[in-house]
mmCIF file of C-alpha atoms in Angstrom:
data_model
loop_
_atom_site.group_PDB
_atom_site.id
_atom_site.type_symbol
_atom_site.label_atom_id
_atom_site.label_comp_id
_atom_site.label_asym_id
_atom_site.label_seq_id
_atom_site.Cartn_x
_atom_site.Cartn_y
_atom_site.Cartn_z
ATOM 1 C CA MET A 76 -37.317 -8.563 77.001
ATOM 2 C CA THR A 77 -40.493 -7.585 76.698
ATOM 3 C CA LEU A 78 -43.573 -9.490 75.103
ATOM 4 C CA ARG A 79 -42.908 -7.553 71.623
ATOM 5 C CA SER A 80 -39.490 -8.675 71.079
ATOM 6 C CA PRO A 81 -39.865 -11.758 69.945
ATOM 7 C CA TRP A 82 -42.494 -10.754 67.085
ATOM 8 C CA VAL A 83 -39.911 -7.792 66.249
ATOM 9 C CA TRP A 84 -37.154 -11.017 65.726
ATOM 10 C CA LEU A 85 -39.603 -13.286 64.179
ATOM 11 C CA ARG A 86 -40.262 -10.081 61.680
ATOM 12 C CA TYR A 87 -36.826 -9.794 60.840
ATOM 13 C CA GLY A 88 -36.312 -13.485 59.950
ATOM 14 C CA ARG A 89 -39.194 -13.579 57.947
ATOM 15 C CA ARG A 90 -37.962 -10.926 55.975
ATOM 16 C CA GLN A 91 -34.543 -11.900 55.700
ATOM 17 C CA ILE A 92 -35.371 -15.616 54.925
ATOM 18 C CA TYR A 93 -38.251 -14.594 52.306
ATOM 19 C CA PRO A 94 -36.241 -14.307 48.616
ATOM 20 C CA TRP A 95 -34.489 -17.716 49.681
ATOM 21 C CA MET A 96 -37.952 -19.391 50.554
ATOM 22 C CA THR A 97 -39.408 -18.269 47.542
ATOM 23 C CA LEU A 98 -36.655 -19.217 45.646
ATOM 24 C CA ALA A 99 -36.432 -22.876 46.411
ATOM 25 C CA LEU A 100 -40.416 -23.083 46.588
ATOM 26 C CA ALA A 101 -40.491 -21.569 42.801
ATOM 27 C CA GLY A 102 -37.431 -23.880 41.773
ATOM 28 C CA TRP A 103 -39.566 -27.012 43.091
ATOM 29 C CA GLN A 104 -42.527 -25.957 40.942
ATOM 30 C CA TRP A 105 -40.680 -25.112 38.287
ATOM 31 C CA VAL A 106 -39.348 -28.910 38.122
ATOM 32 C CA VAL A 107 -42.829 -30.877 39.219
ATOM 33 C CA GLU A 108 -45.300 -28.179 37.439
ATOM 34 C CA CYS A 109 -46.312 -28.444 33.737
ATOM 35 C CA GLY A 110 -48.082 -26.094 31.246
ATOM 36 C CA ILE A 111 -49.079 -22.829 32.251
ATOM 37 C CA ASP A 112 -48.305 -23.305 35.897
ATOM 38 C CA ARG A 113 -44.820 -24.171 35.129
ATOM 39 C CA ASP A 114 -43.796 -20.721 33.212
ATOM 40 C CA ARG A 115 -45.330 -18.739 36.037
ATOM 41 C CA ALA A 116 -43.156 -20.894 38.222
ATOM 42 C CA ALA A 117 -40.046 -20.194 36.288
ATOM 43 C CA ILE A 118 -41.001 -16.645 35.677
ATOM 44 C CA ARG A 119 -41.399 -16.132 39.624
ATOM 45 C CA TRP A 120 -38.172 -17.661 40.560
ATOM 46 C CA MET A 121 -36.309 -15.315 37.814
ATOM 47 C CA ALA A 122 -38.148 -12.303 39.363
ATOM 48 C CA THR A 123 -37.258 -13.573 42.955
ATOM 49 C CA LEU A 124 -33.403 -14.194 41.519
ATOM 50 C CA ALA A 125 -33.597 -10.681 40.810
ATOM 51 C CA LYS A 126 -34.814 -9.184 43.967
ATOM 52 C CA ILE A 127 -31.599 -10.862 45.868
ATOM 53 C CA ASP A 128 -28.928 -8.529 46.928
ATOM 54 C CA GLY A 129 -25.941 -10.170 44.773
ATOM 55 C CA ALA A 130 -23.167 -7.560 46.396
ATOM 56 C CA LYS A 131 -24.014 -8.491 49.998
ATOM 57 C CA LEU A 132 -24.066 -12.105 49.342
ATOM 58 C CA THR A 133 -20.844 -11.922 47.449
ATOM 59 C CA ALA A 134 -19.652 -9.844 50.752
ATOM 60 C CA PHE A 135 -20.866 -12.509 52.868
ATOM 61 C CA LEU A 136 -19.460 -15.613 51.336
ATOM 62 C CA ASN A 137 -15.742 -13.490 50.766
ATOM 63 C CA ASP A 138 -15.941 -13.652 54.257
ATOM 64 C CA LEU A 139 -16.716 -16.863 54.894
ATOM 65 C CA ILE A 140 -13.610 -17.925 52.273
ATOM 66 C CA TRP A 141 -11.224 -15.647 54.061
#
């Protein structure tokens, strides 16, 4: 295992977690913010939700169930 390997795995993990973390943070901001910041959080939440691949998520959940 080279020194570069952990960085590759961290980058891969960050790319896999990024949409979910953004979705959680924007959802929280949507609840607690008010005014224009609340509108921005709502737009950010909806845009992030559109980026998540629904087919992969459905296939993953189907594998978990069966």
